[in-house]
XYZ file of N, CA and C in Angstrom:
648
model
N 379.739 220.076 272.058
C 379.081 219.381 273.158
C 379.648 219.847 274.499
N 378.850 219.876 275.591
C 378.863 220.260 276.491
C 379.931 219.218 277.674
N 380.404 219.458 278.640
C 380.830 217.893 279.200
C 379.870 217.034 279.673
N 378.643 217.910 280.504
C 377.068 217.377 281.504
C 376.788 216.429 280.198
N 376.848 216.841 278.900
C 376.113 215.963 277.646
C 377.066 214.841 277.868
N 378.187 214.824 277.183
C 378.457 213.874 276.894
C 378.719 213.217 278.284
N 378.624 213.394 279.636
C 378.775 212.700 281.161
C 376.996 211.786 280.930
N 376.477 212.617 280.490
C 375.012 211.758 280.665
C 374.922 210.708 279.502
N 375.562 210.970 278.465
C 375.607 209.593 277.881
C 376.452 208.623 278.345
N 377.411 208.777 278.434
C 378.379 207.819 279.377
C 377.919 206.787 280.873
N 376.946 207.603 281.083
C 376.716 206.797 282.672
C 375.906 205.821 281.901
N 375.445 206.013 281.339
C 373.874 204.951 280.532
C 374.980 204.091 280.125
N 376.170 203.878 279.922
C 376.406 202.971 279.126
C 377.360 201.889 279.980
N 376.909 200.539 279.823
C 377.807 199.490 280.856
C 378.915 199.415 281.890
N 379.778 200.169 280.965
C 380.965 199.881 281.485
C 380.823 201.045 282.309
N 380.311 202.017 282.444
C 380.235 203.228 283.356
C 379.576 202.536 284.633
N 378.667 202.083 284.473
C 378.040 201.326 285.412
C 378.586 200.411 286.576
N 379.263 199.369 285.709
C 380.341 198.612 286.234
C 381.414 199.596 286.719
N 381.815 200.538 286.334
C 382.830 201.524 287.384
C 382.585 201.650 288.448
N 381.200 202.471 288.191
C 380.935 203.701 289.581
C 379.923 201.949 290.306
N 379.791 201.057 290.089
C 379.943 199.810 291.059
C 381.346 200.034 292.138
N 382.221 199.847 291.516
C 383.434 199.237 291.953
C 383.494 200.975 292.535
N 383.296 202.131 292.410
C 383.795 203.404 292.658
C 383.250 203.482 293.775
N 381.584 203.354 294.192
C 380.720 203.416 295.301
C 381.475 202.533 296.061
N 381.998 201.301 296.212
C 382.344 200.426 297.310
C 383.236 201.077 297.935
N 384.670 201.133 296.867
C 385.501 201.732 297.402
C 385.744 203.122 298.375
N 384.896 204.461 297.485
C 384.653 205.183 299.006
C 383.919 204.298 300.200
N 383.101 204.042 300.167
C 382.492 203.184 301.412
C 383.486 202.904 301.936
N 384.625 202.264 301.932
C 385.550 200.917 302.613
C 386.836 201.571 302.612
N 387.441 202.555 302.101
C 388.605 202.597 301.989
C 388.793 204.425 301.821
N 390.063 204.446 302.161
C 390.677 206.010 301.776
C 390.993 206.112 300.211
N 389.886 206.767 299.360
C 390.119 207.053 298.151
C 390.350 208.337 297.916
N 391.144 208.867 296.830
C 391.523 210.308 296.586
C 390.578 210.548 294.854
N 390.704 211.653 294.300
C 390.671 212.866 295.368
C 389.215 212.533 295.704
N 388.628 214.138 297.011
C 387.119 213.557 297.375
C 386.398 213.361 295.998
N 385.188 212.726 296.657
C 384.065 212.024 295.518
C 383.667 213.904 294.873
N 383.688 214.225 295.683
C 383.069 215.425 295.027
C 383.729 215.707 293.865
N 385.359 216.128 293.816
C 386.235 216.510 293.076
C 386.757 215.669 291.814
N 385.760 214.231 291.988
C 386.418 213.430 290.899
C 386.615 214.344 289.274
N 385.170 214.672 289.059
C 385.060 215.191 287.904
C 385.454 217.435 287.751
N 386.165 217.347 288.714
C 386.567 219.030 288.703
C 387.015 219.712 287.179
N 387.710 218.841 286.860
C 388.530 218.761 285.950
C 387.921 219.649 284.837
N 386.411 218.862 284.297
C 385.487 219.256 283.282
C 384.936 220.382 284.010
N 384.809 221.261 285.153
C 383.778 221.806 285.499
C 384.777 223.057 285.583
N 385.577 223.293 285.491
C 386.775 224.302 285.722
C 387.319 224.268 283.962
N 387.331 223.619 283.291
C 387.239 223.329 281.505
C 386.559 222.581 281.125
N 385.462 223.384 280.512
C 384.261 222.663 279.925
C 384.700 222.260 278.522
N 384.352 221.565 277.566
C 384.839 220.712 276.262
C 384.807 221.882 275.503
N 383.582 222.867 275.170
C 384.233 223.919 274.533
C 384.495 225.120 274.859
N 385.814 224.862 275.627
C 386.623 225.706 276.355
C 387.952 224.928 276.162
N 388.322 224.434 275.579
C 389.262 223.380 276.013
C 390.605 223.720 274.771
N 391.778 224.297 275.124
C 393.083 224.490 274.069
C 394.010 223.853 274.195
N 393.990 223.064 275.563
C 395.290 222.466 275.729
C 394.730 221.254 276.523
N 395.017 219.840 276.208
C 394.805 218.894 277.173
C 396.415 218.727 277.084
N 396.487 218.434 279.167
C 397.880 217.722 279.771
C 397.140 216.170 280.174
N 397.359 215.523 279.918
C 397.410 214.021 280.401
C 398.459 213.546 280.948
N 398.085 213.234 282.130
C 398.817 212.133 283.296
C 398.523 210.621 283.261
N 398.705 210.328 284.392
C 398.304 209.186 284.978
C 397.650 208.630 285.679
N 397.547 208.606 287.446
C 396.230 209.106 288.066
C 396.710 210.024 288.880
N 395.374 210.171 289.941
C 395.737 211.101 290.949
C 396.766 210.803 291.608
N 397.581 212.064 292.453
C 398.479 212.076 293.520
C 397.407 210.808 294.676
N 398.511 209.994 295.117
C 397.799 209.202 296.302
C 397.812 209.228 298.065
N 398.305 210.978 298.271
C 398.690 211.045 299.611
C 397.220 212.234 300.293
N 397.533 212.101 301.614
C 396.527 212.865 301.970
C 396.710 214.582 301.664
N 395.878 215.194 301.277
C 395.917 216.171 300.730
C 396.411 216.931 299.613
N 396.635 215.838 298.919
C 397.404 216.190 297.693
C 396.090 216.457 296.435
N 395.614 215.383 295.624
C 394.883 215.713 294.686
C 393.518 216.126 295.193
N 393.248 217.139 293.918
C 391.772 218.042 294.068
C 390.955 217.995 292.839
N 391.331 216.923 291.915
C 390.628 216.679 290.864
C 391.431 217.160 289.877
N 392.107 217.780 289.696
C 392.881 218.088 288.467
C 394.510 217.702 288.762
N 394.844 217.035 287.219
C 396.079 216.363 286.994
C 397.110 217.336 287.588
N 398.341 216.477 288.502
C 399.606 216.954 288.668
C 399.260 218.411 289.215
N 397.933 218.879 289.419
C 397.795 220.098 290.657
C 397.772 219.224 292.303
N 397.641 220.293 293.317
C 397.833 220.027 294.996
C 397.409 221.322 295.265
N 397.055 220.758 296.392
C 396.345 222.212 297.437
C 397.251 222.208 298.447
N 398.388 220.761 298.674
C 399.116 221.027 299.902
C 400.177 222.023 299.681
N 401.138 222.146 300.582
C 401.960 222.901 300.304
C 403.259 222.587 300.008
N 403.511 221.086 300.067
C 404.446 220.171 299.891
C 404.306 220.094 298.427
N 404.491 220.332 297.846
C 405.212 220.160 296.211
C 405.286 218.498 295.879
N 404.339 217.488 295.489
C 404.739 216.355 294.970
C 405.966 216.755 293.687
N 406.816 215.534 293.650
C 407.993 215.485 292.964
C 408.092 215.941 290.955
N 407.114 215.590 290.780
C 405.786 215.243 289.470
C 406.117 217.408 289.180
N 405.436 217.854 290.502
C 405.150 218.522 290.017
C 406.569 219.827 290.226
N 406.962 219.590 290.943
C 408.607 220.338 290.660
C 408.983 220.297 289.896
N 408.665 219.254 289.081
C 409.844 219.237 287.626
C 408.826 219.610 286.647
N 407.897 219.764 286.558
C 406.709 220.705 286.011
C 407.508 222.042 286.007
N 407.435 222.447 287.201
C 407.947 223.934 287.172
C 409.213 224.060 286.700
N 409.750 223.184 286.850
C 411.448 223.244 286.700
C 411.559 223.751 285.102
N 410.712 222.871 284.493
C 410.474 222.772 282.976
C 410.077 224.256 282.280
N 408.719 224.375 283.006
C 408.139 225.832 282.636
C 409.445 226.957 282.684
N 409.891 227.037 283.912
C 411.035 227.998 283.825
C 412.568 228.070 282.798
N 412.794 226.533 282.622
C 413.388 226.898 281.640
C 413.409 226.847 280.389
N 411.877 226.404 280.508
C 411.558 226.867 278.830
C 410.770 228.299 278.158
N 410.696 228.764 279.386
C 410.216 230.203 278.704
C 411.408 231.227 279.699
N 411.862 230.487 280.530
C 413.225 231.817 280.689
C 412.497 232.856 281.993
N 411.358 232.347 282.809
C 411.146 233.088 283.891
C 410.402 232.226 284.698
N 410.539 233.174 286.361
C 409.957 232.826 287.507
C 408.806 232.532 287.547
N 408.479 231.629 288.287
C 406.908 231.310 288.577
C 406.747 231.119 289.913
N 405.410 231.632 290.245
C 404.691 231.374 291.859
C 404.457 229.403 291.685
N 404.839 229.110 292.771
C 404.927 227.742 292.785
C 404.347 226.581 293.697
N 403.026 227.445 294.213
C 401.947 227.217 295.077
C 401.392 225.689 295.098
N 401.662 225.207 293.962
C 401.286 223.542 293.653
C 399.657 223.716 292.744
N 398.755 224.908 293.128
C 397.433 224.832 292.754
C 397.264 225.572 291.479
N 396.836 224.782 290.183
C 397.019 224.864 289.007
C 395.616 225.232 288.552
N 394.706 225.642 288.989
C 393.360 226.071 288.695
C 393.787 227.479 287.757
N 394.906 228.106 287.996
C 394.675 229.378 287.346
C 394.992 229.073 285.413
N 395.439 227.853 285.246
C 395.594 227.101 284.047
C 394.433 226.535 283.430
N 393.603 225.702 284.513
C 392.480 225.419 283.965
C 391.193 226.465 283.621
N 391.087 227.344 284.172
C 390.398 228.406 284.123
C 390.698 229.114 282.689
N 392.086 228.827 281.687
C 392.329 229.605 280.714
C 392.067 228.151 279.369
N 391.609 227.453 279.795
C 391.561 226.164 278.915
C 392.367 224.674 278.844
N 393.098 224.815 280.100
C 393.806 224.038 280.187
C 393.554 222.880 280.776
N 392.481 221.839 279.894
C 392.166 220.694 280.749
C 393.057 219.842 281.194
N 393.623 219.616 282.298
C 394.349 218.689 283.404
C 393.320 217.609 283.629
N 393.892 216.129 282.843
C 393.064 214.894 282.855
C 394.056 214.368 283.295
N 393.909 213.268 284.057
C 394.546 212.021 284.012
C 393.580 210.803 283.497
N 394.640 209.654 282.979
C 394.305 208.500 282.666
C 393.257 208.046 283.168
N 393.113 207.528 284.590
C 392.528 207.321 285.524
C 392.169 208.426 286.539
N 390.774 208.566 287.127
C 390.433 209.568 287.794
C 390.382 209.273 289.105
N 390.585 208.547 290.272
C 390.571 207.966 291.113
C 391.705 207.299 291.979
N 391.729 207.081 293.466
C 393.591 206.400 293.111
C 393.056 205.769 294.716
N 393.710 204.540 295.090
C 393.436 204.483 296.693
C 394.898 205.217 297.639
N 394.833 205.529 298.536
C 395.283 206.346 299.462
C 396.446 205.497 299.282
N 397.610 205.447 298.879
C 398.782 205.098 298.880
C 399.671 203.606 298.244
N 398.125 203.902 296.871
C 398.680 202.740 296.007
C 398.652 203.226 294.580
N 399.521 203.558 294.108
C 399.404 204.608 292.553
C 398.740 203.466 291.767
N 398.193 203.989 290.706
C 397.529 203.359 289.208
C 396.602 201.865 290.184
N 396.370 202.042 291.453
C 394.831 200.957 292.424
C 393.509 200.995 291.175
N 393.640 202.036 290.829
C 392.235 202.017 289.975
C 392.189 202.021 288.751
N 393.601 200.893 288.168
C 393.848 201.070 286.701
C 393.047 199.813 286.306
N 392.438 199.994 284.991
C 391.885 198.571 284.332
C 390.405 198.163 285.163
N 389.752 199.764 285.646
C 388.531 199.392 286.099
C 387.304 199.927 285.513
N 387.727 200.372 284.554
C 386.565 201.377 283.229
C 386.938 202.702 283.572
N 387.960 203.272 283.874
C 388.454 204.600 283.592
C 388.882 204.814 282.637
N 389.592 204.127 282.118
C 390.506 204.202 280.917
C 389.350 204.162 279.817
N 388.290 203.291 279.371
C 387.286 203.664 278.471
C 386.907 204.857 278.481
N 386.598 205.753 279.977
C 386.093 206.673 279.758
C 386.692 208.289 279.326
N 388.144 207.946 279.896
C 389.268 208.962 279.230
C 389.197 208.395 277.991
N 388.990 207.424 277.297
C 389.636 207.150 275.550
C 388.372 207.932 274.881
N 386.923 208.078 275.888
C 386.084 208.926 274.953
C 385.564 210.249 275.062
N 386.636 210.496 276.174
C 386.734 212.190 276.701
C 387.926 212.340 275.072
N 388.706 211.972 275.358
C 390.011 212.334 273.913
C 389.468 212.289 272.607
N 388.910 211.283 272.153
C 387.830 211.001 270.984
C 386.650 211.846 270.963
N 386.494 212.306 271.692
C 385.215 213.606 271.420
C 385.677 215.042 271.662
N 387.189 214.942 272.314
C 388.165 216.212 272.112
C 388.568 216.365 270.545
N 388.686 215.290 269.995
C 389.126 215.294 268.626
C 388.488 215.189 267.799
N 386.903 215.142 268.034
C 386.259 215.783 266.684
C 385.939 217.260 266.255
N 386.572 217.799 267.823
C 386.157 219.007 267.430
C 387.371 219.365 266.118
N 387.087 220.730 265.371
C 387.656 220.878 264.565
C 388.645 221.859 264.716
N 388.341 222.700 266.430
C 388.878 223.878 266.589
C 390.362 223.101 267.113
N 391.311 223.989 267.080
C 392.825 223.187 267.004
C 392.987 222.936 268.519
N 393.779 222.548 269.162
C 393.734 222.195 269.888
C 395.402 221.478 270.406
N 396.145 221.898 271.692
C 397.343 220.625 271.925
C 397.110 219.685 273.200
N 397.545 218.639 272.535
C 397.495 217.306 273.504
C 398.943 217.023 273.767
N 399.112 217.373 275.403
C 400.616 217.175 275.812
C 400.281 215.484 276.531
N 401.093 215.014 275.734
C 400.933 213.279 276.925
C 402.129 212.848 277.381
N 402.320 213.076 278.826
C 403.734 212.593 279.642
C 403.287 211.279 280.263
N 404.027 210.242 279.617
C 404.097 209.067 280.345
C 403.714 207.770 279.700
N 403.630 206.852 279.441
C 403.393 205.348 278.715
C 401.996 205.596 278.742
N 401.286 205.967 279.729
C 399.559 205.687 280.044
C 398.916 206.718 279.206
N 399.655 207.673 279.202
C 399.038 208.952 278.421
C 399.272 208.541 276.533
N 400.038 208.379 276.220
C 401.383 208.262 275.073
C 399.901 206.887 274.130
N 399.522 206.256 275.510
C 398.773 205.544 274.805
C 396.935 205.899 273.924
N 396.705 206.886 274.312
C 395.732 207.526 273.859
C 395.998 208.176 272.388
N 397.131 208.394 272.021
C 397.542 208.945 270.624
C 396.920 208.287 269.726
N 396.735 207.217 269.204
C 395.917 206.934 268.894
C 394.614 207.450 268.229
N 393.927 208.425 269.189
C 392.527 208.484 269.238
C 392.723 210.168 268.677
N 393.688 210.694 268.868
C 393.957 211.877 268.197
C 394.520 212.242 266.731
N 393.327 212.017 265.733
C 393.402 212.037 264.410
C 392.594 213.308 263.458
N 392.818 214.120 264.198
C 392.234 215.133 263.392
C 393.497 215.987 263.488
N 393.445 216.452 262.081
C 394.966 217.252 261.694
C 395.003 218.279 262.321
N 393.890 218.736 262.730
C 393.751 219.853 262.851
C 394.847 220.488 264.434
N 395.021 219.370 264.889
C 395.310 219.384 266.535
C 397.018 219.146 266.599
N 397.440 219.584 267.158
C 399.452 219.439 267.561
C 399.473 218.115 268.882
N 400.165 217.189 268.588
C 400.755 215.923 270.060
C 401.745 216.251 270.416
N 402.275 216.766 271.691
C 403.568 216.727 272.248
C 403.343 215.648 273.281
N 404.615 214.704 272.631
C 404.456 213.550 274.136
C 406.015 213.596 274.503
N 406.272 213.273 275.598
C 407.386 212.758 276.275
C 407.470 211.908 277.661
N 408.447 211.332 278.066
C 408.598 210.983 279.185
C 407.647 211.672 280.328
N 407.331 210.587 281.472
C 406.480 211.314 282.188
C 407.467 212.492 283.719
N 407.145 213.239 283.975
C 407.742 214.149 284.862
C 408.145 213.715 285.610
N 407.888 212.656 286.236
C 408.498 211.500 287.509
C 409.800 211.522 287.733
N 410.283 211.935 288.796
C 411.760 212.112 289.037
C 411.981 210.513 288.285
N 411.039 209.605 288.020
C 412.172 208.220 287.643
C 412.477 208.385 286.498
N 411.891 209.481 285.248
C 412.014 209.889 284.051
C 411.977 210.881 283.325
N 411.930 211.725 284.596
C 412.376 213.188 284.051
C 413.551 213.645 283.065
N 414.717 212.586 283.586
C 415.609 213.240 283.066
C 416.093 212.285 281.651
N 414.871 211.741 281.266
C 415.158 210.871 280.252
C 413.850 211.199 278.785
N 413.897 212.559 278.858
C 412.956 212.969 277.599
C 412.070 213.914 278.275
N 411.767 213.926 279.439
C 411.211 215.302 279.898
C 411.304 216.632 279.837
N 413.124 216.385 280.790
C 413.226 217.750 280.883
C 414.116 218.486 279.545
N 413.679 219.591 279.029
C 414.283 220.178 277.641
C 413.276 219.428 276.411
N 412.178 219.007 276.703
C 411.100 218.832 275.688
C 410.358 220.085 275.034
N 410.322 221.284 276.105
C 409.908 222.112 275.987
C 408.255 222.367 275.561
N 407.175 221.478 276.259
C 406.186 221.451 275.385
C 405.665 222.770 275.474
N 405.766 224.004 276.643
C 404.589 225.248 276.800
C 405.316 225.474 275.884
N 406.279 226.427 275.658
C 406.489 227.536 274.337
C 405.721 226.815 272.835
N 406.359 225.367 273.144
C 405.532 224.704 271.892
C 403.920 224.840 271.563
N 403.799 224.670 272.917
C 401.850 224.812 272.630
C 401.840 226.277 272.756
N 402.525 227.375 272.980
C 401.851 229.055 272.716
C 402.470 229.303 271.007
N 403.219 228.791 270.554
C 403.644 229.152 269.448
C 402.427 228.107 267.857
N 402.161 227.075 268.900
C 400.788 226.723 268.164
C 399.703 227.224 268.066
N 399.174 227.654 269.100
C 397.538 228.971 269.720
C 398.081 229.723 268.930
N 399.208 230.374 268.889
C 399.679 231.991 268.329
C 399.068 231.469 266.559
N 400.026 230.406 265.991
C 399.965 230.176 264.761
C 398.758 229.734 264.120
N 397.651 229.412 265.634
C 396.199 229.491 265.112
C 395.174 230.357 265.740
N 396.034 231.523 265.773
C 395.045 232.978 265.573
C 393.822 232.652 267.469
N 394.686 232.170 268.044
C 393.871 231.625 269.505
C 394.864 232.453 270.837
N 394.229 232.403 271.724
C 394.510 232.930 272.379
C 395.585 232.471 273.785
N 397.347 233.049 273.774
C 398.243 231.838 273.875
C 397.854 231.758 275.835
N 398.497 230.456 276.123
C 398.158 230.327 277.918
C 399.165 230.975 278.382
N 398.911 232.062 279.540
C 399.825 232.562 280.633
C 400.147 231.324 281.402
N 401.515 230.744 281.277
C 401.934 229.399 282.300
C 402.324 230.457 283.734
N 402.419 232.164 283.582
C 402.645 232.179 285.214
C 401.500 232.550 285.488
N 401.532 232.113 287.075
C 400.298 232.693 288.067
C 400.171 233.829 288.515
N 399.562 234.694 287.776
C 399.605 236.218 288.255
C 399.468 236.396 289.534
């Protein structure tokens, strides 16, 4: 299935409805991230079958210029904290340098869907848009990631992510979860988890094609 497919069944159904209610006001009235345009980037930069690696977060970055629709990426040039220790990680788990630009499109472009929990955030209130029908609609983005049969890794950093496991029951697929990157828990199961080498040594061991984590 396509993502446009399964996005057009989703809006038909209530609780989507009741969202993008509460979603329309809020741009109207308030500084919401990222733009309306960019909510759904995510799928349009990794389409469902394109998809080898889901990272799950939490929601968007909530400052100005930070999120662009995809998890724990930035277009600014300020490095949110989240995502330093991202890199910090990458480097010492595969043992080299990386360009450290903040903009993670060159990941999603190789299959690397960057979701968060929640897709939406208000301008300087983290998890503002938790418990408003996002979370239904990530539990059936993951649940229709997992029927596919082609293998697949689900990295989940953080309580919000950790909680979707669950919905990932096809053998076919590898879970790496840990602590979320947050300097408040980085250093408590994050860092030395090692999930990239883990997820290229999975692609490798299923004959797929492994992700370049540097930015050429």
């Amino acid at each position: 299935m396509k993502f446009i497919d399964f996005y057009n069944i989703e809006k038909e159904k209530d609780y989507f409805k009741n969202l993008f209610d509460y979603i329309d006001s809020e741009y109207e009235t308030k500084t919401i991230y990222p733009l309306r345009k960019d909510i759904f980037r995510a799928f349009t930069l990794t389409d469902f079958e394109n998809v080898k690696v889901v990272i799950l977060g939490q929601d968007p970055y909530h400052e100005e210029g930070e999120a662009h629709g995809l998890a724990f990426s930035t277009l600014n040039k300020k490095l949110p904290p989240s995502l330093k220790n991202i890199y910090k990680e990458i480097e010492s788990d595969l043992n080299l340098k990386i360009n450290q630009d903040g903009n993670l499109e060159y990941l999603a472009k190789q299959g690397v869907l960057l979701l968060n929990t929640v897709l939406t955030v208000e301008e300087g209130k983290a998890f503002s848009h938790k418990n408003k029908g996002w979370e239904i609609f990530t539990d059936n983005v993951i649940k229709e990631l997992n029927k596919d049969n082609k293998p697949k890794v689900f990295i989940l950093w953080g309580n919000a992510s950790i909680s979707k496991e669950s919905f990932i029951t096809n053998k076919n697929h590898l879970v790496i979860k840990s602590n979320h990157p947050s300097p408040l828990s980085a250093y408590n199961g994050f860092f030395g988890s090692k999930p990239f080498s883990k997820t290229n040594e999975f692609l490798i061991k299923n004959n797929i094609e492994p992700i370049n984590w540097v930015k050429n």
